[in-house]
Coordinates of C-alpha atoms and ligand atoms in Angstrom, one line a residue:
M1 CA 82.9 96.2 98.6
D2 CA 82.7 93.2 101.0
S3 CA 83.8 90.3 98.9
A4 CA 87.1 88.6 99.6
A5 CA 86.7 86.5 96.4
L6 CA 87.2 89.2 93.8
I7 CA 90.6 89.7 92.1
V8 CA 91.9 93.2 92.5
R9 CA 93.4 94.5 89.2
E10 CA 93.5 98.2 90.4
K11 CA 92.8 99.7 93.8
E12 CA 92.2 103.3 92.9
P13 CA 90.0 103.6 91.0
L14 CA 88.6 100.2 92.1
N15 CA 88.7 97.6 89.3
V16 CA 88.2 94.0 90.4
E17 CA 87.3 90.9 88.4
S18 CA 85.5 87.7 89.3
P19 CA 87.3 84.4 89.5
A20 CA 86.7 82.5 86.3
C21 CA 84.5 79.9 88.1
V22 CA 81.6 82.5 88.2
L23 CA 80.9 81.5 84.6
D24 CA 79.8 78.1 86.1
S25 CA 76.7 79.8 87.7
F26 CA 74.0 81.2 85.5
L27 CA 73.4 84.2 87.7
T28 CA 76.5 85.8 89.2
P29 CA 76.1 86.6 92.9
N30 CA 76.3 90.3 93.5
D31 CA 79.3 90.1 95.7
L32 CA 81.2 88.1 93.1
F33 CA 80.3 90.5 90.2
F34 CA 83.2 92.3 88.6
I35 CA 83.5 96.1 89.1
R36 CA 84.9 98.4 86.5
N37 CA 85.4 102.1 87.4
H38 CA 87.3 104.9 85.6
F39 CA 87.1 107.3 88.5
P40 CA 86.4 107.3 92.3
I41 CA 83.0 105.9 93.2
P42 CA 80.6 108.8 93.9
R43 CA 78.3 108.4 97.0
L44 CA 74.9 109.8 96.1
N45 CA 72.2 110.5 98.5
P46 CA 68.9 108.9 97.4
E47 CA 66.9 111.8 99.1
S48 CA 68.5 114.6 97.2
Y49 CA 69.1 112.5 94.0
R50 CA 67.5 114.0 90.9
L51 CA 67.7 112.6 87.3
R52 CA 67.5 115.3 84.6
V53 CA 66.1 114.4 81.2
D54 CA 66.5 117.3 78.7
G55 CA 67.9 118.3 75.3
A56 CA 65.7 117.8 72.2
V57 CA 62.5 117.0 74.2
A58 CA 59.1 118.8 74.5
D59 CA 59.0 118.5 78.4
P60 CA 62.3 118.2 80.3
L61 CA 62.0 116.1 83.4
R62 CA 63.5 116.1 86.9
I63 CA 62.9 112.9 88.7
S64 CA 63.6 111.8 92.2
Y65 CA 64.7 108.3 93.2
E66 CA 61.3 107.7 94.9
E67 CA 59.4 108.8 91.7
L68 CA 61.5 106.5 89.6
R69 CA 60.9 103.5 91.8
A70 CA 57.2 104.2 91.6
M71 CA 57.1 104.0 87.8
P72 CA 56.3 100.8 85.8
S73 CA 59.3 98.5 86.0
R74 CA 60.7 95.5 84.2
T75 CA 63.2 92.8 85.1
S76 CA 65.6 91.4 82.4
T77 CA 68.4 88.9 82.6
V78 CA 71.4 90.4 81.0
T79 CA 75.1 89.4 80.7
L80 CA 77.4 92.4 81.1
E81 CA 80.9 92.0 79.6
C82 CA 83.6 94.7 79.9
A83 CA 85.0 95.5 76.4
G84 CA 88.5 94.8 77.7
N85 CA 87.6 91.3 79.1
G86 CA 90.5 89.0 78.2
R87 CA 93.0 91.9 77.6
S88 CA 95.8 90.3 79.6
F89 CA 96.0 87.4 77.0
L90 CA 96.8 89.8 74.1
Q91 CA 100.3 89.5 72.6
P92 CA 102.0 92.0 72.5
R93 CA 100.6 93.3 75.8
K94 CA 98.3 96.3 75.6
S95 CA 97.8 99.0 78.2
G96 CA 94.6 99.1 80.2
V97 CA 93.2 97.0 83.1
P98 CA 94.7 93.5 82.7
W99 CA 91.5 91.5 82.8
E100 CA 91.6 87.7 82.4
L101 CA 88.3 85.8 82.0
G102 CA 86.3 87.4 84.8
A103 CA 85.3 90.9 83.6
I104 CA 81.8 89.5 82.9
G105 CA 78.7 88.5 84.8
T106 CA 75.0 87.9 84.5
A107 CA 72.3 89.4 86.7
E108 CA 68.6 90.0 86.8
W109 CA 68.3 93.8 86.5
T110 CA 65.1 95.6 87.6
G111 CA 64.3 99.2 86.5
V112 CA 62.3 101.6 84.4
P113 CA 62.6 101.3 80.6
L114 CA 64.5 104.4 79.4
A115 CA 61.9 104.4 76.6
H116 CA 59.2 105.2 79.2
L117 CA 61.0 108.4 80.3
L118 CA 61.8 109.4 76.7
R119 CA 58.1 109.0 75.9
R120 CA 57.1 111.1 78.9
A121 CA 59.6 113.8 77.9
G122 CA 58.5 113.7 74.2
V123 CA 61.5 113.2 72.0
D124 CA 61.8 115.7 69.1
D125 CA 61.5 114.3 65.5
G126 CA 65.1 115.1 64.6
A127 CA 66.7 113.4 67.6
V128 CA 69.5 110.9 66.7
A129 CA 71.2 110.1 70.0
V130 CA 70.8 109.9 73.8
F131 CA 73.7 111.0 75.9
V132 CA 73.9 109.4 79.3
E133 CA 76.1 110.9 82.0
G134 CA 77.3 109.5 85.4
A135 CA 78.1 111.5 88.6
D136 CA 81.7 110.3 88.7
R137 CA 84.4 112.6 87.4
G138 CA 88.1 112.5 86.8
E139 CA 91.0 112.8 84.3
P140 CA 90.7 110.3 81.5
T141 CA 93.6 108.2 80.4
N142 CA 93.5 107.7 76.6
D143 CA 95.0 110.1 74.1
P144 CA 93.9 112.4 72.7
K145 CA 92.2 113.6 75.9
P146 CA 90.9 117.0 77.1
D147 CA 92.7 118.9 79.9
G148 CA 91.2 118.5 83.3
E149 CA 88.3 116.4 84.7
I150 CA 85.3 115.1 82.8
A151 CA 82.3 112.9 83.8
F152 CA 81.9 109.4 82.6
A153 CA 79.3 109.3 79.8
R154 CA 78.2 107.3 76.9
T155 CA 75.9 108.0 73.9
L156 CA 73.3 105.6 72.5
P157 CA 71.7 105.7 69.1
I158 CA 68.1 106.9 69.6
E159 CA 66.8 103.6 68.2
K160 CA 68.7 101.6 70.8
A161 CA 67.7 104.0 73.6
Q162 CA 64.1 103.4 72.8
E163 CA 64.2 99.6 72.9
P164 CA 62.1 98.3 75.8
D165 CA 65.0 96.3 77.3
V166 CA 67.2 99.3 77.9
L167 CA 66.7 100.0 81.6
L168 CA 67.4 102.6 84.2
A169 CA 68.0 99.9 86.8
Y170 CA 67.9 100.2 90.5
R171 CA 68.0 96.5 91.5
M172 CA 70.4 93.8 90.7
N173 CA 69.4 90.2 91.5
A174 CA 66.5 91.4 93.6
R175 CA 68.7 93.7 95.8
D176 CA 69.1 97.5 95.6
L177 CA 72.3 98.4 93.7
T178 CA 75.4 98.8 95.8
P179 CA 77.5 102.0 95.4
E180 CA 80.1 100.0 93.4
H181 CA 77.5 98.9 90.9
G182 CA 75.9 102.3 90.4
F183 CA 73.5 103.2 93.3
P184 CA 71.0 104.7 93.1
V185 CA 70.4 104.3 89.3
R186 CA 72.4 102.9 86.4
A187 CA 71.7 102.1 82.8
I188 CA 71.6 98.5 81.6
V189 CA 72.0 98.4 77.8
P190 CA 71.6 94.7 76.9
G191 CA 73.8 93.4 74.1
Y192 CA 76.3 96.3 74.3
Y193 CA 79.7 96.1 75.9
G194 CA 79.6 97.1 79.6
M195 CA 80.8 100.7 79.0
A196 CA 77.3 101.6 77.7
S197 CA 75.7 100.7 81.0
V198 CA 76.5 104.0 82.7
K199 CA 76.4 103.9 86.5
W200 CA 75.3 106.7 88.9
I201 CA 73.2 108.4 86.1
T202 CA 72.3 111.9 86.9
H203 CA 71.7 113.4 83.4
I204 CA 70.2 112.2 80.1
E205 CA 70.3 114.5 77.1
V206 CA 68.5 113.9 73.8
L207 CA 70.7 115.1 70.9
R208 CA 70.1 116.1 67.4
E209 CA 73.7 115.4 66.4
W210 CA 76.0 112.6 67.2
P211 CA 78.6 114.0 69.6
R212 CA 82.4 113.9 69.1
G213 CA 83.4 113.9 72.8
Y214 CA 86.1 111.9 74.5
W215 CA 83.8 108.9 75.2
E216 CA 82.7 108.7 71.5
T217 CA 86.2 108.9 70.0
S218 CA 89.3 108.3 72.3
E219 CA 88.0 105.5 74.5
Y220 CA 85.8 102.5 73.7
S221 CA 86.1 103.0 70.0
Y222 CA 87.4 100.9 67.1
W223 CA 88.5 101.2 63.5
D224 CA 85.9 100.1 61.0
A225 CA 87.3 99.4 57.6
A226 CA 83.9 98.7 56.1
E227 CA 83.7 101.9 54.0
G228 CA 87.0 101.4 52.1
R229 CA 89.0 103.6 54.5
P230 CA 89.3 103.3 58.2
I231 CA 86.7 105.2 60.3
V232 CA 86.6 105.5 64.1
R233 CA 83.3 104.2 65.5
P234 CA 82.1 103.9 69.1
L235 CA 82.1 100.3 70.3
D236 CA 78.7 98.9 70.7
K237 CA 77.5 95.3 70.4
I238 CA 79.3 92.4 72.2
R239 CA 80.9 90.1 69.7
V240 CA 80.3 86.4 69.9
K241 CA 82.5 84.7 72.4
S242 CA 83.0 81.6 74.6
A243 CA 85.3 80.7 77.4
I244 CA 86.4 77.4 78.9
V245 CA 86.0 77.3 82.6
R246 CA 87.0 73.7 83.3
P247 CA 89.8 72.6 82.9
R248 CA 91.9 75.5 84.0
M249 CA 95.1 76.5 82.1
H250 CA 97.8 74.0 82.8
E251 CA 95.6 71.6 84.7
I252 CA 96.9 68.0 84.9
V253 CA 94.2 65.4 84.0
R254 CA 94.3 61.6 84.0
P255 CA 94.7 59.6 80.8
N256 CA 91.9 57.6 79.4
M257 CA 89.2 59.1 81.6
G258 CA 85.8 60.8 81.0
Y259 CA 86.4 64.4 81.8
R260 CA 83.6 67.1 81.8
V261 CA 84.8 70.2 80.0
T262 CA 82.6 73.2 80.8
G263 CA 82.2 76.8 79.9
A264 CA 79.9 79.6 78.8
A265 CA 79.2 81.4 75.5
W266 CA 77.5 84.7 74.7
S267 CA 76.8 87.2 72.0
G268 CA 75.5 90.8 72.0
T269 CA 72.2 91.1 70.4
S270 CA 71.7 87.6 69.0
E271 CA 71.5 84.1 70.6
I272 CA 74.1 81.4 70.8
A273 CA 73.4 78.8 68.2
K274 CA 76.3 76.4 68.7
V275 CA 79.5 75.8 70.7
E276 CA 82.2 73.5 69.5
L277 CA 85.2 72.2 71.4
S278 CA 88.6 71.1 70.0
V279 CA 91.0 69.0 72.1
D280 CA 93.7 69.0 69.4
G281 CA 94.5 72.7 69.0
G282 CA 91.9 73.4 66.4
E283 CA 92.5 70.4 64.0
T284 CA 89.1 68.9 64.7
W285 CA 85.9 70.2 66.3
N286 CA 83.2 68.5 68.3
V287 CA 79.8 69.9 69.2
A288 CA 79.3 70.8 72.8
R289 CA 75.9 70.5 74.6
L290 CA 74.2 73.8 75.4
L291 CA 72.8 73.7 79.0
D292 CA 70.8 76.9 79.5
A293 CA 67.7 77.8 77.4
S294 CA 68.5 80.4 74.8
R295 CA 67.9 84.0 75.9
R296 CA 68.6 86.9 73.8
Y297 CA 70.9 88.9 76.2
A298 CA 72.2 86.2 78.5
W299 CA 75.1 83.7 78.2
R300 CA 74.5 80.0 77.8
R301 CA 76.6 77.5 79.7
W302 CA 77.8 74.4 77.8
E303 CA 79.6 71.1 78.5
Y304 CA 81.5 68.5 76.6
E305 CA 82.3 64.9 77.7
W306 CA 86.0 64.4 76.8
R307 CA 87.7 61.0 76.8
T308 CA 91.2 62.0 77.6
P309 CA 94.0 60.4 75.5
A310 CA 95.5 57.1 76.7
Q311 CA 99.1 58.4 76.6
S312 CA 100.7 61.3 78.6
R313 CA 100.9 64.4 76.5
M314 CA 99.9 68.0 76.3
C315 CA 96.5 68.8 74.8
V316 CA 95.4 72.2 73.6
L317 CA 91.7 72.9 74.2
L318 CA 89.7 75.6 72.3
S319 CA 86.1 76.5 72.4
R320 CA 84.3 78.2 69.5
A321 CA 80.8 79.7 69.6
R322 CA 78.5 80.7 66.7
D323 CA 75.5 82.9 67.1
S324 CA 72.1 82.9 65.3
T325 CA 73.4 85.5 62.7
G326 CA 76.1 83.0 61.7
A327 CA 78.9 85.1 63.3
T328 CA 81.7 82.8 64.6
Q329 CA 84.6 83.5 66.9
P330 CA 87.8 84.3 64.9
D331 CA 91.1 82.5 65.7
H332 CA 93.0 85.8 66.0
H333 CA 92.3 89.1 67.6
D334 CA 91.2 91.8 65.2
A335 CA 93.8 94.6 65.5
N336 CA 91.1 97.2 64.5
Y337 CA 89.6 96.7 67.9
G338 CA 92.9 97.7 69.8
S339 CA 92.6 96.4 73.3
Y340 CA 88.8 95.8 73.2
A341 CA 86.4 93.2 71.9
I342 CA 88.8 90.3 72.5
N343 CA 86.8 87.4 71.3
Y344 CA 89.3 85.1 69.5
T345 CA 89.4 81.4 70.5
L346 CA 91.7 81.2 73.5
P347 CA 93.9 78.1 73.9
V348 CA 93.9 76.2 77.2
E349 CA 96.9 73.9 77.6
V350 CA 96.2 70.8 79.6
F351 CA 98.7 68.1 80.6
V352 CA 97.5 64.5 80.5
R353 CA 99.5 62.2 82.7
S354 CA 98.8 59.3 85.0
S355 CA 100.5 60.3 88.2
M356 CA 102.6 63.1 89.8
R357 CA 105.0 60.4 91.1
S358 CA 107.1 58.9 88.4
S359 CA 110.7 58.7 87.8
G360 CA 113.8 60.4 87.9
I361 CA 114.3 64.1 88.0
R362 CA 115.3 65.2 91.5
T363 CA 114.2 68.7 92.2
E364 CA 114.4 71.1 95.1
S365 CA 110.9 72.0 96.2
I366 CA 110.0 75.4 97.5
S367 CA 109.9 74.1 101.0
G368 CA 113.4 72.9 100.7
R369 CA 112.7 69.2 100.6
V370 CA 114.2 67.1 97.8
E371 CA 111.4 65.4 95.9
N372 CA 111.0 63.2 92.9
L373 CA 109.0 65.3 90.5
V374 CA 107.6 64.6 87.1
G375 CA 110.1 62.6 85.1
E376 CA 108.4 62.3 81.8
T377 CA 108.5 65.1 79.3
L378 CA 105.2 66.8 79.4
L379 CA 105.3 68.6 76.2
Ligands
MTE1 N1 79.5 104.2 84.6 C1 80.2 105.2 85.2 N2 79.5 106.2 85.6 N3 81.6 105.1 85.3 C2 82.3 104.0 84.9 O1 83.5 104.0 85.1 N4 82.3 101.9 83.8 C3 81.6 101.2 82.7 C4 80.1 100.9 83.0 N5 79.5 102.1 83.6 C5 81.6 103.0 84.3 C6 80.2 103.1 84.1 C7 82.2 99.9 82.3 S1 83.6 100.1 81.3 C8 81.7 98.7 82.6 S2 82.3 97.3 82.0 C9 80.5 98.6 83.5 O2 80.1 99.9 84.0 C10 80.8 97.7 84.6 O3 79.7 97.6 85.5 P1 79.9 97.0 87.0 O4 81.1 97.8 87.6 O5 78.6 97.2 87.7 O6 80.3 95.6 86.8

């Protein structure tokens, strides 16, 4: 990893997030793209690399990196969001990597549609799922967990695996993948949380039964109450969400000014239809302007021209997105999702005041000088 601008949340295994300002750029530069690893990064040799496709298929395959790169390819623009993005804002605090806003990014991914390989292998009629396994191994963290090491893996429903946009990607923003992002080959599963986009893929197995492994039960799952009693289901689609990029939390802005509030909004498998902004803690909502064209699997940036209040005070800003299915961001975290799928409207507190210099309170600064600081009550 050669970027000095990523925020380290964990050194081993490496987990780094982007500064929130990456949401300002439609495509996230590769060296500013967040990295989420469960285990140490495997270093695979492209010469000896082989991808096995087997299980419930007529003709199992063994494909080299070179062969894969010679197959018909496709490029898709896809936003990848880690299921734990925003975890650090949850109250009470939850265990797991303490992501703020930056466990998300958008890139143009190039690779071979998984459907192409599945067609070549000839999927059996009774197949229900596709198990995708990475080359990285280690001891998992969530209970209940098996004893010893396992490989990172994820299972996709057969219908999703056969969609033309699900890629075995080898390029990211027109560059070969780096080891951190899955070199030589990774999955890109548009619309699903990032855990489905398995990196360093070495094995794909077509299954006749949905597996009950660690990755389908203990980690990246949620409680679905839809059937009258709680049922554990694997996480899949990204839930509708937006984030405010500007202003930052606790920024000081001038009164009675035009101020451009910006952010981004995204939703798993449907498009963003509307973003609203509240500057009064959710009492009233104003429609924001969507900036990017609507694309099924990519975020849309938005802006709102705010006339700041004439008087000094604190304002609570909230953004709220709605997608084309009518799903809207909730105002509270859904406890059934544990520490995942954190898509509630997140308040950004902003101080409106005319000047840093004003009256009265004499305070010792960190450098030891005695200064006049803010004299008015900010809250
Ligand atoms: N694939 C493997 N083999 N091992 C992993 O730890 N992490 C997953 C996914 N694929 C992971 C993986 C998770 S949780 C996310 S959010 C994305 O990779 C992150 O992709 P990135 O590191 O390229 O941003």
